[in-house]
């Protein structure tokens, strides 16, 4: 493998573009910094390696190879030149409801594959949904992923990038499920339709405010025992938006599209749609059909 | 399971496994003998006859069988230390798994088992979301931080970077549920709970054997269940997998029809389980 | 392999440990679902 150009640097890794010499295939090399972490290999690197080794799916980034060089761990990943965040932000790019449907279908197939392997992603957001040269969406960055917890395990609620964080996480839940990934997917869908972030909280506390102002404050009636969370008592109570308000907010959305979004953004995680319900929803059965990924500009 | 790295990288036939161990040992022995020759050649002048003879007598590499005995001894130590740290059952299992796999790729001549023990437990904790900082880990285990971290990369590389393990404990829970459905009303739940605990312990013991390389986790679970209660397990398998059970009552018929989609041959399964059981015992 | 090789018979299971969790407020509020636990265990058993 060659490393030709540095294209990014994160807290625990530097990413280079490169080529697989034997085939000429373009690849990305994620070089894990080992000196930064006093406890040996960084947890995010451990998770990326652990879960990407198990997942082979068209809509999940492929781990081509792994090797150690000069005491650095190198993940060789498939080359994915773009991502949904770039597409949303670049106003020169026009996309259609059929394009959005195609992106949502591919994203949910990737998420479903993780969930049926009992893996939570826990950081779904537009810039972790990469786009391959032939237009395929690929779920990437498994640095926060973990297996479904054993029943008695305590999970940290400090996961998922704030704007895409599910309400149960905002309340500090410790026994959450794959429903947190579905919430993130719902927020991404809203953002694709609006082309601006849907729930852009400035701080974790503000995120609670922004979320409930837009979607209504949950009550024990629609979300049993939500009042159990300590953070619940200080909440401002907002009414849920009427269907009419939602229609006005999401002008281009059909009734099924709104149902699809509301299914993913259901407050009560027990009632929130799971990946199968999303994939089998009427939204994907009605016109327009999802665009062919390779034709999307 | 067939997509898992556990199946793709770490399942072997008994012959393949034996070949692997012989090859790892032979490679180590070869390099040691080469080093010895070079050492004696380089130090011809200052070594007297007596010393050279002593080297030839004493510096004899261990055989593959001896290696295996040493590895199994230390695998038990991994289990003991991990259990003494009160680590969850799954993490004890992962520690043992990492340790034993490491020595399918490396010889004890090259990496002394004692030096690897703590690194396998430390990495297992990290990998299974039970992170313990190196400082507190060293405090609890009186290990050396440098040594533990030094072996983390070699361990990871020898594991072929496959950290995700399917252990037989969840299948045990799964069969615990399914036995209740298939033998509904015919099993005493207290007794089942008792069996469950004994099976958990026996599964951890089974992870110290080569059964983990020859059989899938659920097959190991069924073998352990067979050891703990042959009658119950056989009855369950017969009802579940189309046994010719003479007194199959209506609901059993109904159960069988429900699982028509299960295309597992009872004959083949029971034979396989008995073979696995023998290895575990 | 699409066929699940098992049928989830939640009503037939007596699993005091899991059942207890289902009653706890912190579990209910977090979105804990017993069927997700059973699905996982049975999938691992029949994989």
PDB file of N, CA, C and O in Angstrom, chain B residues 93 135 141 219 231 270 275:
ATOM      1  N   UNK B  93     -13.670 -15.471  29.619  1.00  0.00           N
ATOM      2  CA  UNK B  93     -13.663 -16.339  28.427  1.00  0.00           C
ATOM      3  C   UNK B  93     -12.831 -15.715  27.314  1.00  0.00           C
ATOM      4  O   UNK B  93     -12.018 -16.385  26.669  1.00  0.00           O
ATOM      5  N   UNK B 135      -2.954   1.889  34.838  1.00  0.00           N
ATOM      6  CA  UNK B 135      -2.432   2.093  36.205  1.00  0.00           C
ATOM      7  C   UNK B 135      -3.221   1.265  37.216  1.00  0.00           C
ATOM      8  O   UNK B 135      -2.625   0.524  38.018  1.00  0.00           O
ATOM      9  N   UNK B 141      -3.109  -6.126  39.646  1.00  0.00           N
ATOM     10  CA  UNK B 141      -2.449  -7.392  39.267  1.00  0.00           C
ATOM     11  C   UNK B 141      -0.961  -7.388  39.617  1.00  0.00           C
ATOM     12  O   UNK B 141      -0.271  -8.367  39.376  1.00  0.00           O
ATOM     13  N   UNK B 219     -22.810 -25.614  19.488  1.00  0.00           N
ATOM     14  CA  UNK B 219     -22.550 -27.067  19.558  1.00  0.00           C
ATOM     15  C   UNK B 219     -21.844 -27.385  20.885  1.00  0.00           C
ATOM     16  O   UNK B 219     -22.130 -28.384  21.531  1.00  0.00           O
ATOM     17  N   UNK B 231     -30.556 -36.970  29.491  1.00  0.00           N
ATOM     18  CA  UNK B 231     -31.956 -37.306  29.164  1.00  0.00           C
ATOM     19  C   UNK B 231     -32.688 -36.060  28.670  1.00  0.00           C
ATOM     20  O   UNK B 231     -33.285 -36.055  27.585  1.00  0.00           O
ATOM     21  N   UNK B 270     -26.500 -35.154  16.844  1.00  0.00           N
ATOM     22  CA  UNK B 270     -26.209 -35.903  18.083  1.00  0.00           C
ATOM     23  C   UNK B 270     -24.813 -36.513  18.020  1.00  0.00           C
ATOM     24  O   UNK B 270     -24.046 -36.467  18.986  1.00  0.00           O
ATOM     25  N   UNK B 275     -19.230 -36.328  20.029  1.00  0.00           N
ATOM     26  CA  UNK B 275     -17.780 -36.188  19.800  1.00  0.00           C
ATOM     27  C   UNK B 275     -17.232 -34.999  20.589  1.00  0.00           C
ATOM     28  O   UNK B 275     -16.209 -35.081  21.250  1.00  0.00           O
TER      29      UNK B 275
END
